[in-house]
Short mmCIF file of C-alpha atoms (C1' of nucleotides) in Angstrom, two decimals:
data_model
loop_
_atom_site.label_atom_id
_atom_site.label_comp_id
_atom_site.label_asym_id
_atom_site.label_seq_id
_atom_site.Cartn_x
_atom_site.Cartn_y
_atom_site.Cartn_z
CA MET M 1 -45.54 -81.13 -44.88
CA GLY M 2 -46.92 -78.04 -46.24
CA THR M 3 -46.64 -74.99 -44.09
CA PRO M 4 -47.92 -73.92 -40.77
CA ALA M 5 -51.32 -71.88 -41.20
CA GLU M 6 -50.80 -68.26 -41.31
CA ALA M 7 -52.45 -65.16 -41.31
CA ARG M 8 -51.26 -63.41 -44.33
CA TRP M 9 -48.08 -64.99 -45.78
CA LEU M 10 -45.78 -63.52 -48.06
CA THR M 11 -46.46 -63.11 -51.81
CA SER M 12 -43.95 -65.01 -54.41
CA GLU M 13 -42.40 -61.50 -55.11
CA GLU M 14 -42.07 -60.62 -51.70
CA THR M 15 -40.59 -64.00 -50.79
CA ARG M 16 -37.79 -63.18 -53.39
CA SER M 17 -37.38 -59.74 -51.79
CA TRP M 18 -37.00 -61.29 -48.79
CA LEU M 19 -34.47 -64.02 -49.40
CA ALA M 20 -32.23 -61.45 -51.22
CA LEU M 21 -32.49 -59.24 -48.58
CA THR M 22 -31.74 -61.82 -45.40
CA ALA M 23 -28.75 -62.72 -47.85
CA VAL M 24 -27.50 -59.41 -48.23
CA MET M 25 -27.97 -58.47 -44.47
CA ILE M 26 -25.64 -61.41 -43.44
CA LYS M 27 -23.23 -61.36 -46.52
CA LEU M 28 -22.71 -57.80 -46.89
CA PRO M 29 -21.40 -57.07 -43.15
CA TYR M 30 -19.24 -60.13 -42.96
CA ALA M 31 -17.73 -59.49 -46.55
CA LEU M 32 -16.89 -55.82 -45.19
CA ASP M 33 -15.74 -57.13 -42.20
CA THR M 34 -13.43 -59.58 -43.68
CA GLN M 35 -11.61 -57.04 -45.90
CA LEU M 36 -11.33 -54.29 -42.90
CA GLN M 37 -9.97 -57.17 -40.62
CA ARG M 38 -7.45 -58.55 -43.22
CA ASP M 39 -6.18 -55.46 -44.38
CA SER M 40 -6.02 -53.50 -41.35
CA GLY M 41 -7.27 -55.44 -38.10
CA LEU M 42 -10.15 -53.66 -37.49
CA ASN M 43 -13.84 -54.37 -37.84
CA HIS M 44 -16.60 -52.53 -39.36
CA PHE M 45 -17.74 -50.70 -36.51
CA GLU M 46 -14.24 -49.89 -35.40
CA TYR M 47 -13.74 -48.46 -38.68
CA GLN M 48 -17.06 -46.38 -38.25
CA VAL M 49 -15.87 -44.97 -35.15
CA LEU M 50 -12.51 -43.77 -36.41
CA ALA M 51 -13.88 -42.60 -39.55
CA GLY M 52 -16.52 -40.47 -38.18
CA LEU M 53 -14.32 -39.03 -35.56
CA SER M 54 -11.82 -38.18 -38.68
CA GLU M 55 -14.49 -36.27 -40.32
CA ARG M 56 -15.62 -33.74 -37.58
CA PRO M 57 -13.92 -30.72 -36.48
CA GLY M 58 -11.23 -31.29 -33.63
CA ARG M 59 -11.57 -35.04 -34.67
CA SER M 60 -13.79 -35.38 -31.79
CA MET M 61 -17.27 -36.24 -30.61
CA ARG M 62 -19.38 -37.37 -27.83
CA MET M 63 -19.64 -40.50 -26.88
CA SER M 64 -23.46 -40.49 -27.31
CA ASP M 65 -23.51 -39.04 -30.45
CA LEU M 66 -20.93 -41.48 -31.92
CA ALA M 67 -22.69 -44.23 -30.63
CA VAL M 68 -25.66 -42.88 -32.71
CA LEU M 69 -23.68 -42.20 -35.60
CA ALA M 70 -22.12 -45.59 -35.74
CA ASN M 71 -25.65 -47.29 -35.39
CA GLY M 72 -24.71 -48.83 -32.18
CA SER M 73 -25.53 -49.05 -28.46
CA LEU M 74 -23.37 -46.89 -25.70
CA SER M 75 -22.05 -49.70 -24.29
CA ARG M 76 -20.79 -51.26 -27.39
CA LEU M 77 -19.17 -48.08 -28.32
CA SER M 78 -17.62 -47.92 -24.87
CA HIS M 79 -16.16 -51.27 -25.06
CA VAL M 80 -14.79 -50.54 -28.65
CA VAL M 81 -13.03 -47.12 -27.64
CA GLY M 82 -11.51 -48.94 -24.73
CA ARG M 83 -9.72 -51.16 -27.24
CA LEU M 84 -9.04 -48.41 -29.66
CA GLU M 85 -7.70 -46.29 -26.64
CA LYS M 86 -5.30 -49.23 -25.75
CA ARG M 87 -4.08 -49.23 -29.57
CA GLY M 88 -3.43 -45.58 -29.39
CA TRP M 89 -5.79 -44.40 -31.96
CA VAL M 90 -8.13 -42.60 -29.55
CA ARG M 91 -8.23 -41.12 -26.24
CA ARG M 92 -11.17 -39.65 -23.87
CA ALA M 93 -11.76 -36.60 -22.19
CA PRO M 94 -14.51 -34.99 -20.11
CA ASP M 95 -16.44 -32.53 -21.89
CA PRO M 96 -15.61 -29.05 -20.29
CA ASP M 97 -19.07 -27.86 -21.09
CA ASP M 98 -21.02 -30.93 -19.12
CA GLY M 99 -18.80 -33.31 -17.14
CA ARG M 100 -21.49 -36.02 -17.83
CA PHE M 101 -20.64 -36.23 -21.39
CA THR M 102 -17.12 -37.99 -22.53
CA LEU M 103 -15.46 -36.76 -25.67
CA ALA M 104 -13.69 -39.42 -27.77
CA LEU M 105 -10.54 -37.74 -29.39
CA LEU M 106 -8.79 -39.32 -32.36
CA THR M 107 -5.45 -39.44 -31.99
CA ASP M 108 -2.51 -38.39 -34.87
CA ALA M 109 -1.82 -42.28 -34.96
CA GLY M 110 -5.75 -42.44 -35.37
CA TRP M 111 -5.76 -40.34 -38.32
CA ASP M 112 -2.89 -42.26 -39.67
CA LYS M 113 -4.81 -45.16 -39.42
CA VAL M 114 -7.88 -43.95 -41.10
CA VAL M 115 -6.03 -42.38 -43.83
CA GLU M 116 -4.24 -45.67 -44.53
CA THR M 117 -7.52 -47.83 -44.15
CA ALA M 118 -10.09 -45.76 -46.06
CA PRO M 119 -9.02 -46.29 -49.54
CA GLY M 120 -9.10 -50.13 -49.40
CA HIS M 121 -12.74 -49.93 -47.76
CA VAL M 122 -14.22 -47.54 -50.31
CA ALA M 123 -12.70 -49.82 -52.91
CA ALA M 124 -14.86 -52.79 -51.06
CA VAL M 125 -17.92 -50.99 -50.83
CA ARG M 126 -17.67 -50.11 -54.51
CA LYS M 127 -16.72 -53.51 -55.58
CA TYR M 128 -19.70 -55.07 -53.63
CA VAL M 129 -22.57 -52.53 -53.81
CA PHE M 130 -22.22 -49.57 -56.22
CA ASP M 131 -20.39 -51.00 -59.21
CA ALA M 132 -22.86 -53.85 -59.02
CA LEU M 133 -25.81 -51.29 -59.43
CA THR M 134 -27.02 -48.77 -62.00
CA PRO M 135 -27.38 -45.42 -61.02
CA GLU M 136 -31.25 -45.53 -60.97
CA GLN M 137 -30.71 -48.59 -58.32
CA ILE M 138 -28.58 -46.60 -56.34
CA ARG M 139 -31.16 -43.92 -55.98
CA GLN M 140 -33.82 -46.28 -55.39
CA LEU M 141 -31.62 -48.36 -52.69
CA ALA M 142 -31.51 -45.27 -50.83
CA GLU M 143 -35.16 -44.48 -50.92
CA ILE M 144 -36.02 -47.97 -49.48
CA GLY M 145 -33.44 -47.74 -47.05
CA ALA M 146 -34.64 -44.76 -45.89
CA GLN M 147 -38.31 -45.80 -45.89
CA VAL M 148 -37.10 -49.30 -43.97
CA ILE M 149 -35.54 -47.39 -41.13
CA GLN M 150 -38.46 -44.83 -40.84
CA ALA M 151 -40.71 -48.18 -40.29
CA ILE M 152 -37.90 -49.69 -37.55
CA ASP M 153 -37.29 -46.76 -35.83
CA PRO M 154 -39.59 -43.48 -36.83
CA GLY M 155 -37.58 -41.45 -34.36
CA ASP M 156 -34.42 -42.36 -35.60
CA HIS M 157 -32.39 -39.76 -37.33
CA CYS M 158 -28.89 -41.20 -38.07
CA LEU M 159 -29.47 -40.38 -42.09
CA GLU M 160 -29.16 -37.04 -41.35
CA PHE M 161 -25.61 -37.09 -40.11
CA GLN M 162 -24.29 -35.92 -43.26
CA ARG M 163 -21.08 -36.92 -42.24
CA GLY M 164 -19.73 -33.39 -41.71
CA THR M 165 -19.90 -30.94 -44.46
CA ASP M 166 -16.89 -31.71 -46.45
CA ALA M 167 -17.56 -32.70 -50.06
CA HIS M 168 -16.02 -35.94 -50.95
CA ASN M 169 -15.20 -36.21 -54.66
CA MET C 1 -9.74 -31.12 -41.08
CA GLY C 2 -11.14 -32.13 -43.97
CA THR C 3 -11.15 -35.66 -45.25
CA PRO C 4 -8.16 -38.21 -45.80
CA ALA C 5 -6.90 -38.12 -49.70
CA GLU C 6 -8.73 -41.02 -51.32
CA ALA C 7 -8.38 -42.16 -54.91
CA ARG C 8 -12.30 -42.61 -55.66
CA TRP C 9 -14.60 -41.51 -52.93
CA LEU C 10 -18.50 -41.49 -53.00
CA THR C 11 -20.58 -39.43 -54.78
CA SER C 12 -23.27 -37.38 -52.29
CA GLU C 13 -26.02 -39.77 -54.06
CA GLU C 14 -23.74 -42.93 -53.02
CA THR C 15 -23.52 -41.94 -49.71
CA ARG C 16 -26.62 -41.18 -49.25
CA SER C 17 -27.37 -44.82 -50.30
CA TRP C 18 -24.36 -46.26 -48.55
CA LEU C 19 -25.80 -44.28 -45.21
CA ALA C 20 -29.37 -45.87 -45.77
CA LEU C 21 -27.80 -49.61 -46.31
CA THR C 22 -25.50 -49.97 -43.21
CA ALA C 23 -28.53 -48.49 -41.03
CA VAL C 24 -30.31 -51.13 -42.43
CA MET C 25 -27.99 -53.79 -42.48
CA ILE C 26 -27.52 -53.05 -38.49
CA LYS C 27 -31.09 -51.92 -37.51
CA LEU C 28 -33.06 -54.62 -39.35
CA PRO C 29 -31.75 -57.85 -37.92
CA TYR C 30 -31.56 -56.22 -34.42
CA ALA C 31 -35.39 -55.39 -34.95
CA LEU C 32 -36.09 -58.88 -35.85
CA ASP C 33 -34.30 -60.33 -33.37
CA THR C 34 -35.93 -58.47 -30.49
CA GLN C 35 -39.30 -59.54 -31.50
CA LEU C 36 -38.51 -63.02 -31.98
CA GLN C 37 -36.34 -63.05 -28.65
CA ARG C 38 -39.45 -61.44 -26.97
CA ASP C 39 -42.11 -63.69 -28.36
CA SER C 40 -40.50 -66.81 -28.60
CA GLY C 41 -37.13 -66.84 -27.10
CA LEU C 42 -35.53 -67.32 -30.56
CA ASN C 43 -33.00 -65.57 -32.47
CA HIS C 44 -33.03 -65.25 -36.09
CA PHE C 45 -30.89 -67.58 -37.18
CA GLU C 46 -32.73 -70.30 -34.96
CA TYR C 47 -35.97 -69.22 -36.53
CA GLN C 48 -34.60 -69.78 -39.88
CA VAL C 49 -33.29 -73.12 -38.79
CA LEU C 50 -36.32 -74.30 -37.61
CA ALA C 51 -38.67 -72.95 -40.42
CA GLY C 52 -36.39 -74.20 -43.27
CA LEU C 53 -36.98 -77.71 -41.76
CA SER C 54 -40.68 -76.94 -41.53
CA GLU C 55 -40.98 -76.76 -45.13
CA ARG C 56 -38.89 -79.63 -46.27
CA PRO C 57 -40.51 -83.04 -47.09
CA GLY C 58 -39.92 -85.18 -44.07
CA ARG C 59 -39.20 -82.07 -42.00
CA SER C 60 -35.36 -83.13 -42.45
CA MET C 61 -32.36 -81.70 -44.13
CA ARG C 62 -28.76 -82.34 -44.31
CA MET C 63 -26.66 -80.03 -42.09
CA SER C 64 -24.76 -78.57 -44.77
CA ASP C 65 -28.04 -78.10 -46.96
CA LEU C 66 -29.44 -76.19 -43.83
CA ALA C 67 -26.37 -74.15 -43.34
CA VAL C 68 -26.52 -72.73 -46.86
CA LEU C 69 -30.17 -72.05 -46.66
CA ALA C 70 -29.63 -70.11 -43.39
CA ASN C 71 -26.69 -68.45 -44.88
CA GLY C 72 -24.39 -69.74 -41.85
CA SER C 73 -21.42 -71.33 -41.62
CA LEU C 74 -21.40 -75.27 -40.24
CA SER C 75 -19.87 -74.49 -37.51
CA ARG C 76 -22.71 -72.28 -36.43
CA LEU C 77 -25.20 -74.35 -37.31
CA SER C 78 -23.58 -77.28 -35.50
CA HIS C 79 -23.66 -74.92 -32.40
CA VAL C 80 -27.34 -73.77 -32.70
CA VAL C 81 -28.53 -77.36 -33.38
CA GLY C 82 -26.75 -78.65 -30.49
CA ARG C 83 -28.64 -75.92 -28.51
CA LEU C 84 -32.43 -76.71 -30.26
CA GLU C 85 -32.08 -80.31 -29.80
CA LYS C 86 -31.15 -79.89 -25.84
CA ARG C 87 -34.52 -77.71 -26.25
CA GLY C 88 -36.04 -80.85 -27.94
CA TRP C 89 -37.05 -79.08 -31.06
CA VAL C 90 -34.50 -81.00 -33.31
CA ARG C 91 -32.88 -84.07 -33.32
CA ARG C 92 -30.15 -85.56 -35.51
CA ALA C 93 -29.36 -88.69 -37.29
CA PRO C 94 -26.88 -89.85 -39.60
CA ASP C 95 -27.99 -90.00 -43.36
CA PRO C 96 -28.52 -93.60 -43.90
CA ASP C 97 -27.58 -92.91 -47.57
CA ASP C 98 -23.98 -91.64 -46.73
CA GLY C 99 -22.90 -91.74 -43.19
CA ARG C 100 -20.65 -88.38 -43.79
CA PHE C 101 -23.87 -86.70 -43.72
CA THR C 102 -26.20 -85.49 -40.79
CA LEU C 103 -29.74 -84.93 -41.03
CA ALA C 104 -31.19 -82.66 -38.85
CA LEU C 105 -34.82 -83.67 -37.89
CA LEU C 106 -37.88 -81.39 -36.79
CA THR C 107 -39.45 -82.84 -33.86
CA ASP C 108 -43.00 -82.52 -33.53
CA ALA C 109 -42.38 -80.31 -30.66
CA GLY C 110 -40.27 -78.12 -32.86
CA TRP C 111 -43.29 -78.19 -35.50
CA ASP C 112 -45.55 -76.66 -33.16
CA LYS C 113 -43.03 -73.93 -32.22
CA VAL C 114 -42.57 -73.11 -35.94
CA VAL C 115 -46.47 -72.87 -35.91
CA GLU C 116 -46.68 -70.86 -32.94
CA THR C 117 -43.85 -68.25 -33.77
CA ALA C 118 -44.40 -68.06 -37.81
CA PRO C 119 -47.37 -65.28 -37.61
CA GLY C 120 -45.63 -62.83 -35.41
CA HIS C 121 -42.71 -63.25 -37.25
CA VAL C 122 -44.04 -62.64 -40.55
CA ALA C 123 -45.99 -59.52 -39.45
CA ALA C 124 -42.83 -58.17 -38.26
CA VAL C 125 -41.17 -58.70 -41.58
CA ARG C 126 -44.16 -57.01 -43.38
CA LYS C 127 -44.37 -54.09 -40.62
CA TYR C 128 -40.50 -53.60 -40.87
CA VAL C 129 -40.21 -54.09 -44.70
CA PHE C 130 -42.97 -54.62 -46.83
CA ASP C 131 -45.87 -52.40 -45.59
CA ALA C 132 -43.35 -49.59 -45.93
CA LEU C 133 -42.52 -49.98 -49.59
CA THR C 134 -44.71 -49.84 -52.53
CA PRO C 135 -44.97 -53.03 -54.84
CA GLU C 136 -42.31 -51.61 -57.27
CA GLN C 137 -39.88 -50.85 -54.69
CA ILE C 138 -40.28 -54.54 -53.75
CA ARG C 139 -39.54 -55.59 -57.03
CA GLN C 140 -36.53 -53.16 -57.27
CA LEU C 141 -35.37 -54.57 -54.05
CA ALA C 142 -35.32 -58.22 -55.02
CA GLU C 143 -33.34 -57.11 -58.32
CA ILE C 144 -30.67 -54.69 -56.12
CA GLY C 145 -30.25 -57.42 -53.71
CA ALA C 146 -29.40 -60.41 -55.94
CA GLN C 147 -26.99 -58.42 -57.94
CA VAL C 148 -25.45 -57.46 -54.56
CA ILE C 149 -24.96 -60.99 -53.66
CA GLN C 150 -24.00 -61.84 -57.09
CA ALA C 151 -20.83 -59.44 -56.32
CA ILE C 152 -19.87 -60.69 -53.16
CA ASP C 153 -20.00 -64.30 -53.87
CA PRO C 154 -20.60 -64.67 -57.78
CA GLY C 155 -20.67 -68.90 -56.77
CA ASP C 156 -23.53 -68.48 -53.98
CA HIS C 157 -26.70 -70.10 -54.85
CA CYS C 158 -28.72 -69.35 -51.78
CA LEU C 159 -31.22 -67.72 -53.48
CA GLU C 160 -32.45 -70.35 -55.46
CA PHE C 161 -33.51 -72.13 -52.61
CA GLN C 162 -37.24 -71.37 -53.20
CA ARG C 163 -38.07 -72.42 -50.07
CA GLY C 164 -39.92 -75.86 -50.96
CA THR C 165 -42.26 -76.18 -53.54
CA ASP C 166 -45.38 -75.49 -51.46
CA ALA C 167 -47.40 -72.06 -52.38
CA HIS C 168 -47.78 -69.50 -49.53
CA ASN C 169 -51.02 -67.39 -50.04
"C1'" DT Z 1 -7.75 -104.94 -50.07
"C1'" DT Z 2 -5.91 -101.07 -48.31
"C1'" DC Z 3 -4.22 -96.79 -47.89
"C1'" DG Z 4 -4.54 -91.71 -48.69
"C1'" DG Z 5 -7.17 -87.90 -49.50
"C1'" DA Z 6 -11.55 -85.45 -49.32
"C1'" DC Z 7 -15.73 -84.51 -47.53
"C1'" DG Z 8 -18.78 -83.84 -43.60
"C1'" DG Z 9 -19.72 -82.30 -39.17
"C1'" DT Z 10 -18.27 -81.24 -34.23
"C1'" DT Z 11 -15.54 -79.10 -30.27
"C1'" DG Z 12 -12.98 -75.83 -27.35
"C1'" DA Z 13 -11.06 -71.51 -27.24
"C1'" DC Z 14 -11.00 -66.73 -27.91
"C1'" DG Z 15 -13.24 -62.31 -28.98
"C1'" DC Z 16 -17.16 -59.46 -29.39
"C1'" DT Z 17 -22.06 -57.89 -28.24
"C1'" DT Z 18 -25.56 -57.60 -25.00
"C1'" DC Z 19 -27.82 -56.89 -20.74
"C1'" DA Z 20 -28.21 -55.56 -16.01
"C1'" DA Z 21 -26.38 -53.29 -12.45
"C1'" DG Z 22 -23.15 -50.00 -11.50
"C1'" DT Z 23 -21.10 -44.65 -11.06
"C1'" DA Z 24 -20.31 -39.98 -11.36
"C1'" DA Z 25 -21.91 -35.47 -12.85
"C1'" DT Z 26 -26.13 -32.07 -13.45
"C1'" DT Z 27 -30.66 -30.62 -13.12
"C1'" DG Z 28 -34.84 -29.74 -10.76
"C1'" DC Z 29 -38.21 -29.35 -7.18
"C1'" DG Z 30 -38.99 -28.45 -2.67
"C1'" DC S 1 -29.56 -25.15 -0.32
"C1'" DG S 2 -30.28 -30.29 -0.33
"C1'" DC S 3 -31.84 -34.39 -2.05
"C1'" DA S 4 -34.09 -37.01 -5.72
"C1'" DA S 5 -34.21 -38.12 -10.43
"C1'" DT S 6 -32.29 -37.97 -14.68
"C1'" DT S 7 -28.33 -38.41 -17.77
"C1'" DA S 8 -23.81 -40.19 -19.67
"C1'" DC S 9 -21.16 -43.47 -19.23
"C1'" DT S 10 -18.68 -47.71 -17.33
"C1'" DT S 11 -18.36 -52.31 -16.09
"C1'" DG S 12 -18.37 -57.62 -15.66
"C1'" DA S 13 -20.76 -61.61 -16.70
"C1'" DA S 14 -23.23 -64.14 -19.97
"C1'" DG S 15 -24.44 -65.56 -24.60
"C1'" DC S 16 -23.17 -66.51 -29.10
"C1'" DG S 17 -20.34 -66.86 -33.68
"C1'" DT S 18 -15.71 -67.54 -35.68
"C1'" DC S 19 -11.40 -69.96 -36.51
"C1'" DA S 20 -8.66 -73.72 -35.92
"C1'" DA S 21 -7.96 -78.53 -34.83
"C1'" DC S 22 -10.01 -82.41 -34.79
"C1'" DC S 23 -12.49 -87.30 -35.76
"C1'" DG S 24 -15.44 -90.27 -38.64
"C1'" DT S 25 -17.06 -91.50 -43.08
"C1'" DC S 26 -16.41 -92.75 -48.11
"C1'" DC S 27 -14.30 -92.74 -52.61
"C1'" DG S 28 -10.68 -94.13 -55.86
"C1'" DA S 29 -6.32 -95.67 -56.97
"C1'" DA S 30 -2.80 -98.94 -56.77
#
DNA sequence: TTCGGACGGTTGACGCTTCAAGTAATTGCG
DNA sequence: CGCAATTACTTGAAGCGTCAACCGTCCGAA
């Protein structure tokens, strides 16, 4: 039995940390998707798209920027926006400045959808994450997350998207 | 534009933390899957299944226990084990003690696959997570993760699976 | 001992994501 | 100017996960 021979395995502290992290990576997205799906018929990615647009001046964004903001591929975004368009929450228009870009626009119905969906989603985020942590841990989490993202993708700037300039309070 | 009115939005510290966490939830699984897929033709879940079995006495486990260990549904596991069986790395047998249970058994070929795959995977985990963090942060992460999992699913015991009793060093 | 319910697992259909190949608009180089 | 390369996006097919319905095994009560 035992374990395959390996160069440098994990210490028990690292293993503990790793098990917790993998469990969070699986369970948290699932929990959030479940709440959103049940209460609004949206998955987390779709919500991020609508919420992202809602917080921009003009309620619009280029597809490629929106993809970065939502941490998804352009292809995925294209499919999703297609669905959201069919449901009347988003529409597309070519960017007047450069015909290669496509602008995604949040419709009035889409705005209403965000307004109706956001409180429940924020409550879930609170319940599953922030209410379970101390302010100190929240600070630590931000730091840890930033460093991991840096290690995965040094060129990534998604954390600099501070979601518009409006103050949430 | 501004933001839809909400009961209790996130503080800026919480938002920072939240953006980092969502990015990690998306990017880390993707990064790990990419490495595994490229080097071994396995995804992370499949690897967890094989690795989980490899660390058990008898290289076998009941399907339902294996599903908990791998943080997945029984249905998902059934599909995956079906695929792994077709590739010759796992086989199934009814539990002699109780015919309702099914045992998943790691074959010799499956064992070899784990031995050949594990070092690269562990190296990726190191690269993306532990090498980017201080020992103190690793400890903090374990704590934070455990509390979030507790908040999501109070009845969950997946962290108590300490992956067999063998010491990895 | 037999029948009902609970438990463990499997299956197939559907939906979503990815991947690769494609189109359309623009830039840059000769 | 004209054509190739680049950029931004779209599309269709294939693979994976979820959900709901299903089957087989076991236990317990009458």
